[in-house]
Short mmCIF file of C-alpha atoms in Angstrom, two decimals:
data_model
loop_
_atom_site.label_atom_id
_atom_site.label_comp_id
_atom_site.label_asym_id
_atom_site.label_seq_id
_atom_site.Cartn_x
_atom_site.Cartn_y
_atom_site.Cartn_z
CA MET A 1 -65.55 149.02 -96.17
CA LYS A 2 -66.16 146.91 -92.41
CA LEU A 3 -63.41 149.08 -89.78
CA ALA A 4 -63.43 148.24 -86.25
CA ILE A 5 -61.86 150.17 -83.61
CA ILE A 6 -60.71 149.03 -80.88
CA ASP A 7 -59.21 150.61 -77.64
CA LEU A 8 -55.98 149.68 -76.39
CA ALA A 9 -55.94 150.12 -72.78
CA GLY A 10 -58.78 148.05 -71.12
CA PRO A 11 -59.95 145.44 -74.09
CA ILE A 12 -56.95 144.76 -75.40
CA ALA A 13 -54.19 145.83 -72.49
CA ASP A 14 -54.98 145.39 -68.59
CA GLU A 15 -52.97 148.54 -67.35
CA SER A 16 -53.42 147.75 -63.76
CA LYS A 17 -49.74 147.12 -62.46
CA ARG A 18 -48.99 150.60 -64.24
CA PHE A 19 -51.15 152.01 -62.69
CA GLU A 20 -49.96 150.72 -59.37
CA LEU A 21 -46.57 151.74 -59.80
CA ALA A 22 -47.91 155.22 -60.58
CA ARG A 23 -49.69 155.25 -57.34
CA THR A 24 -48.62 157.34 -54.49
CA PRO A 25 -50.18 158.74 -51.45
CA ALA A 26 -50.16 162.55 -52.56
CA GLY A 27 -52.47 160.60 -56.44
CA MET A 28 -51.42 159.48 -59.75
CA ASN A 29 -48.05 160.16 -60.99
CA TRP A 30 -48.72 160.48 -64.78
CA GLN A 31 -44.66 160.44 -65.99
CA VAL A 32 -44.88 157.43 -63.70
CA PHE A 33 -47.58 156.21 -66.20
CA PHE A 34 -46.60 157.20 -69.11
CA ASP A 35 -43.01 156.77 -69.26
CA PRO A 36 -42.42 154.02 -72.06
CA GLN A 37 -39.91 151.69 -69.97
CA HIS A 38 -43.09 150.95 -67.88
CA LEU A 39 -45.03 149.60 -70.82
CA HIS A 40 -43.53 146.19 -70.57
CA LEU A 41 -46.03 145.45 -67.06
CA ASP A 42 -49.04 146.03 -68.73
CA THR A 43 -50.49 142.55 -69.83
CA LEU A 44 -52.59 140.72 -73.09
CA VAL A 45 -56.52 140.57 -71.11
CA GLU A 46 -57.66 136.63 -72.16
CA GLY A 47 -59.18 136.66 -75.86
CA ALA A 48 -58.33 139.72 -76.68
CA ASP A 49 -56.55 137.70 -79.62
CA ALA A 50 -58.65 135.45 -80.08
CA ALA A 51 -61.10 138.32 -80.98
CA ILE A 52 -58.99 140.16 -82.82
CA ALA A 53 -58.70 136.71 -85.19
CA THR A 54 -62.34 136.70 -85.16
CA LEU A 55 -63.34 140.11 -86.50
CA ARG A 56 -60.62 140.11 -88.85
CA SER A 57 -61.66 136.43 -90.11
CA GLN A 58 -65.37 138.49 -90.40
CA GLY A 59 -63.95 141.26 -92.91
CA TYR A 60 -63.79 143.56 -90.58
CA ALA A 61 -60.11 145.76 -91.22
CA VAL A 62 -59.11 146.60 -87.31
CA LEU A 63 -57.61 149.26 -86.31
CA LEU A 64 -56.47 150.21 -82.24
CA MET A 65 -56.76 153.65 -80.68
CA THR A 66 -55.28 154.74 -77.70
CA SER A 67 -55.11 158.25 -75.86
CA ARG A 68 -51.65 157.70 -74.46
CA PRO A 69 -49.72 160.41 -75.90
CA GLU A 70 -46.89 159.97 -79.20
CA SER A 71 -44.11 159.57 -77.33
CA MET A 72 -44.99 156.14 -76.01
CA ARG A 73 -46.13 155.01 -80.01
CA GLU A 74 -42.26 152.76 -80.54
CA ALA A 75 -42.99 151.04 -77.32
CA THR A 76 -46.98 150.63 -77.76
CA VAL A 77 -46.06 149.12 -81.14
CA SER A 78 -43.69 146.67 -79.83
CA TRP A 79 -46.01 145.85 -76.97
CA CYS A 80 -48.50 145.14 -79.87
CA LEU A 81 -45.79 142.75 -81.58
CA SER A 82 -44.87 141.34 -78.60
CA HIS A 83 -48.10 139.68 -78.06
CA GLN A 84 -49.10 139.34 -81.85
CA ILE A 85 -51.56 142.05 -81.32
CA LEU A 86 -51.30 142.55 -85.67
CA PHE A 87 -52.53 146.16 -85.60
CA GLY A 88 -53.75 147.54 -89.16
CA MET A 89 -53.42 148.24 -92.70
CA CYS A 90 -51.36 151.59 -91.74
CA ALA A 91 -48.60 152.50 -90.24
CA ALA A 92 -50.48 155.14 -88.04
CA SER A 93 -52.09 152.14 -85.62
CA PRO A 94 -52.27 152.73 -83.52
CA ALA A 95 -53.89 155.82 -83.50
CA MET A 96 -52.34 157.68 -80.87
CA LYS A 97 -52.88 161.62 -79.21
CA PRO A 98 -50.73 164.03 -81.31
CA PRO A 99 -49.02 166.55 -79.05
CA GLY A 100 -51.89 169.11 -79.96
CA ALA A 101 -54.41 167.15 -78.44
CA GLN A 102 -52.43 167.13 -75.07
CA PHE A 103 -54.88 169.15 -73.68
CA LEU A 104 -58.05 167.69 -75.47
CA ARG A 105 -60.91 165.67 -73.56
CA THR A 106 -59.98 161.93 -74.13
CA THR A 107 -63.73 161.78 -74.40
CA GLN A 108 -62.90 163.58 -77.38
CA LEU A 109 -60.11 163.11 -78.88
CA LYS A 110 -61.45 159.56 -79.54
CA ALA A 111 -64.40 160.62 -81.06
CA ILE A 112 -62.58 162.15 -83.86
CA MET A 113 -60.09 159.33 -84.25
CA VAL A 114 -63.66 157.01 -85.19
CA GLN A 115 -64.86 160.39 -86.98
CA MET A 116 -61.77 160.21 -89.15
CA LEU A 117 -59.96 156.44 -89.52
CA ALA A 118 -63.94 155.86 -90.90
CA GLY A 119 -63.57 158.99 -93.48
CA VAL A 120 -60.20 158.08 -94.09
CA PHE A 121 -60.97 154.79 -94.71
CA ALA A 122 -64.40 155.37 -96.53
CA ALA A 123 -66.06 152.59 -93.84
CA THR A 124 -69.59 151.73 -94.34
CA GLU A 125 -69.90 149.53 -91.08
CA VAL A 126 -68.28 150.68 -87.89
CA VAL A 127 -67.54 148.56 -85.39
CA VAL A 128 -66.56 150.32 -81.73
CA VAL A 129 -64.87 148.58 -79.01
CA GLU A 130 -64.63 151.05 -75.52
CA ASP A 131 -64.42 150.24 -72.41
CA GLU A 132 -65.70 153.57 -70.84
CA ALA A 133 -69.16 154.24 -70.93
CA ILE A 134 -67.86 158.31 -71.03
CA ASN A 135 -65.87 157.65 -73.87
CA LEU A 136 -68.08 155.55 -75.50
CA THR A 137 -71.65 157.44 -75.37
CA GLU A 138 -69.83 160.37 -76.82
CA ILE A 139 -68.67 158.21 -80.02
CA LEU A 140 -72.02 156.86 -80.55
CA ASP A 141 -73.44 160.71 -80.09
CA TYR A 142 -72.66 161.85 -83.82
CA ASP A 143 -74.60 161.56 -87.15
CA THR A 144 -72.31 159.68 -89.77
CA SER A 145 -72.35 158.32 -93.01
CA TYR A 146 -71.85 154.39 -91.99
CA HIS A 147 -73.53 152.62 -89.73
CA LEU A 148 -71.48 152.77 -85.74
CA ARG A 149 -71.67 150.33 -83.54
CA GLY A 150 -70.55 150.27 -80.06
CA PHE A 151 -69.72 147.70 -77.56
CA SER A 152 -67.83 148.10 -73.70
CA SER A 153 -66.17 144.76 -74.20
CA LEU A 154 -64.41 142.58 -76.47
CA ALA A 155 -66.96 140.42 -74.73
CA ASP A 156 -69.64 141.57 -75.54
CA CYS A 157 -68.69 142.70 -79.03
CA MET A 158 -67.76 138.47 -80.09
CA ALA A 159 -71.23 137.49 -78.26
CA TRP A 160 -72.74 140.28 -81.56
CA CYS A 161 -70.36 138.17 -83.79
CA HIS A 162 -72.36 135.40 -82.69
CA PRO A 163 -75.56 134.99 -83.55
CA GLU A 164 -76.92 132.73 -81.42
CA SER A 165 -75.38 133.94 -78.50
CA GLU A 166 -77.55 137.26 -76.56
CA ALA A 167 -74.91 140.07 -77.18
CA VAL A 168 -76.27 143.49 -76.34
CA GLY A 169 -74.43 147.27 -77.50
CA GLN A 170 -75.50 150.08 -78.74
CA ASP A 171 -76.47 151.52 -81.76
CA ASP A 172 -76.01 154.70 -83.54
CA ASP A 173 -79.13 155.79 -82.60
CA GLY A 174 -77.12 155.88 -78.56
CA GLU A 175 -80.40 152.72 -78.03
CA ALA A 176 -79.40 149.25 -75.77
CA SER A 177 -80.20 147.23 -78.38
CA PRO A 178 -79.52 143.67 -78.96
CA PHE A 179 -78.07 142.62 -82.26
#
């Protein structure tokens, strides 16, 4: 099975308005940022819906992952549906941060999410789109039984999907390489 796992924040959802709302002179108010009532402020990144459709047309099952807490699931699913982002083949998508992982670093959490999803779906090929370089590096740092490619944006992933363009991503050896 071919699986595309896409980070929600950044590649799909622009959270900048929520960040602005939560920013205070004393720093970030994370309770405000993670309040589900403010999720409506997020906007769809231009072209994200078309990129997901392209991946699906090329035989990828598409799942979303996010480090948002489980308490934001209902609002996150509603946001995805309102933006016509259909996100997979199971009720667990998007994969979110479970309560037991509250203090787990996002870099570790996302690497674990990718490995678990690839295993659950018996993936032979996994494409990951993660805009935070530190997270993508961690995801690609492990030996896997499946072929793993990582991209820092949906635009880079789309360039790879269209061989006539020059896309540069990272493979599971951690090397930057053209695809």
